C-alpha positions as MATLAB code, in Angstrom:
seq = 'XXXXXXXXXXXXXXXXXXXXXXXXXXXXXXXXXXXXXXXXXXXXXXXXXXXXXXXXXXXXXXXXXXXXXXXXXXXXXXXXXXXXXXXXXXXXXXXXXXXXXXXXXXXXXXXXXXXXXXXXXXXXXXXXXXXXXXXXXXXXXXXXXXXXXXXXXXXXXXXXXXXXXXXXXXXXX';
ca = [
     -20.616    8.652    5.665;
     -20.127    5.247    7.283;
     -19.737    2.369    4.864;
     -22.457    0.503    6.731;
     -24.914    3.291    5.917;
     -26.065    2.270    2.454;
     -28.536    5.144    2.106;
     -25.862    7.690    2.890;
     -23.377    6.209    0.417;
     -25.934    6.035   -2.376;
     -26.865    9.683   -1.819;
     -23.239   10.802   -1.545;
     -22.023    8.985   -4.671;
     -21.025   12.051   -6.624;
     -20.166   12.365  -10.259;
     -18.001   15.459  -10.292;
     -18.354   15.657  -14.058;
     -19.290   13.106  -16.694;
     -16.091   11.102  -16.130;
     -14.753   11.984  -12.644;
     -16.323   10.252   -9.647;
     -15.925   10.684   -5.891;
     -17.336    8.197   -3.366;
     -17.146    9.326    0.293;
     -15.911    6.728    2.775;
     -15.931    6.565    6.573;
     -12.429    8.062    6.427;
     -11.570    9.954    3.275;
     -12.924    9.152   -0.146;
     -12.336    7.038   -3.232;
     -11.825    9.075   -6.373;
     -11.348    7.931   -9.935;
     -11.919    8.872  -13.522;
     -13.931    6.735  -15.913;
     -11.773    6.003  -18.977;
     -14.029    7.640  -21.582;
     -17.605    8.645  -22.338;
     -18.173    5.050  -23.468;
     -18.253    4.149  -19.738;
     -21.250    5.079  -17.577;
     -22.669    4.485  -14.123;
     -25.022    1.474  -14.213;
     -26.370    0.970  -10.711;
     -25.828    0.861   -6.983;
     -26.562   -2.310   -5.053;
     -27.071   -2.213   -1.298;
     -25.783   -5.199    0.648;
     -25.987   -5.913    4.372;
     -22.220   -5.445    4.647;
     -21.781   -2.464    2.308;
     -22.402   -1.193   -1.201;
     -21.623   -2.051   -4.814;
     -21.224    0.577   -7.525;
     -21.316   -0.740  -11.079;
     -20.116    0.917  -14.266;
     -20.313   -0.482  -17.765;
     -18.943    0.230  -21.198;
     -20.850    0.389  -24.438;
     -21.406   -3.121  -25.775;
     -18.669   -4.777  -27.848;
     -19.144   -7.732  -30.192;
     -16.853  -10.742  -30.009;
     -15.776  -12.914  -32.962;
     -19.043  -14.885  -32.670;
     -21.001  -11.592  -32.829;
     -22.171  -11.977  -29.231;
     -22.784   -8.744  -27.333;
     -20.288   -8.341  -24.494;
     -20.604   -5.557  -21.918;
     -17.295   -4.870  -20.138;
     -17.736   -3.797  -16.543;
     -16.164   -2.194  -13.508;
     -17.556   -3.006  -10.063;
     -16.528   -1.282   -6.853;
     -17.474   -3.037   -3.596;
     -17.152   -1.247   -0.270;
     -17.440   -2.866    3.153;
     -16.613   -2.089    6.757;
     -13.456   -3.803    8.007;
     -11.389   -3.856   11.172;
      -8.917   -0.973   11.344;
      -6.057   -3.290   12.332;
      -6.572   -5.555    9.279;
      -3.874   -4.769    6.710;
      -4.389   -5.011    2.959;
      -2.655   -8.401    2.674;
      -4.963   -9.910    5.314;
      -7.991   -8.240    3.675;
      -6.998   -9.536    0.244;
      -6.528  -13.055    1.635;
     -10.021  -12.864    3.151;
     -11.546  -11.724   -0.159;
      -9.751  -14.418   -2.148;
     -11.014  -17.070    0.318;
     -14.594  -15.872   -0.352;
     -14.214  -16.125   -4.145;
     -16.770  -18.405   -5.776;
     -14.570  -19.320   -8.737;
     -11.037  -20.393   -9.415;
      -8.731  -17.694  -10.774;
      -5.424  -17.969  -12.498;
      -3.318  -15.069  -11.273;
      -1.087  -13.706  -14.034;
       0.435  -10.784  -12.083;
       0.311   -9.178   -8.648;
       1.294   -5.512   -8.383;
       1.240   -2.721   -5.809;
       1.681    1.045   -6.035;
       5.424    0.460   -5.663;
       5.789   -1.493   -8.919;
       2.986   -0.137  -11.106;
       1.069    3.003  -12.029;
      -1.460    2.257   -9.282;
      -1.602    5.463   -7.211;
      -3.953    4.009   -4.589;
      -1.845    3.292   -1.512;
      -2.390    0.246    0.692;
      -3.608   -1.786   -2.293;
      -2.831   -4.950   -4.240;
      -3.594   -5.277   -7.953;
      -4.182   -8.712   -9.444;
      -4.345   -9.398  -13.152;
      -6.275  -12.654  -13.475;
      -8.084  -14.989  -15.846;
     -10.995  -17.349  -15.199;
     -13.490  -19.503  -17.097;
     -17.187  -18.606  -16.744;
     -19.993  -21.221  -16.617;
     -20.443  -20.857  -20.417;
     -16.780  -21.899  -20.861;
     -15.658  -18.415  -21.951;
     -12.309  -17.201  -20.697;
     -12.417  -13.803  -18.974;
      -9.623  -11.400  -18.065;
      -9.976   -9.150  -15.063;
      -8.114   -6.624  -12.998;
      -8.909   -7.021   -9.315;
      -7.780   -4.452   -6.780;
      -8.032   -5.002   -3.027;
      -7.459   -1.902   -0.933;
      -7.996   -0.476    2.544;
      -8.744    3.108    3.537;
      -9.117    3.289    7.303;
     -12.005    0.985    8.238;
     -13.234    0.657    4.661;
     -12.332   -2.373    2.575;
     -12.429   -1.792   -1.175;
     -12.599   -4.414   -3.908;
     -12.548   -3.261   -7.526;
     -13.182   -5.741  -10.330;
     -12.926   -5.069  -14.051;
     -14.207   -7.821  -16.301;
     -14.414   -8.747  -19.999;
     -13.906  -11.862  -22.108;
     -10.202  -12.394  -22.823;
     -10.804  -12.098  -26.561;
     -11.933   -8.482  -26.086;
      -9.291   -7.509  -23.521;
      -7.169   -5.672  -26.133;
     -10.164   -3.378  -26.773;
     -10.493   -2.296  -23.106;
      -7.087   -2.836  -21.514;
      -5.920    0.727  -22.179;
      -9.196    2.014  -20.657;
      -8.651   -0.143  -17.578;
      -5.052    1.029  -17.192;
      -6.204    4.681  -17.305;
      -8.912    3.879  -14.735;
      -6.405    2.181  -12.395;
      -3.940    5.069  -12.740;
      -6.700    7.531  -11.760;
      -7.654    5.764   -8.504;
      -6.861    7.705   -5.357;
];
């Protein structure tokens, strides 16, 4: 299925079992395992340039008893074949609507990230409500498909989901 064909991607989004997911791409596929049964598919969003797949965790409560729903978003878009992952990542970071503080940058060579041709950022940012968030952001390329994966939660609750996120990242292929 071509990334630009939103209908095809939405139909082909396959949950192999309750935790394992396979998303067909123009060339190959993106496979991963959700960290636990606390994580579920939320929705698919069609965009003119591709698709978003959203997953969420059961709600957690922060120290102020606010409900916080950790999330994982996977964005797919068509890219030029000759664009490498560094160029693609630079493009995505230039589009970002908010300022990030990058804590770490990793690749499959220096982390448990199995996804080749990818960069993994561990970042923090402040949302409009002045809450600090921690996120893992992965920029990857598979053929002509650009992939951006974003995990997100308030920094206070990061210790409750970080192990889940690490298992998710390790399962990406």
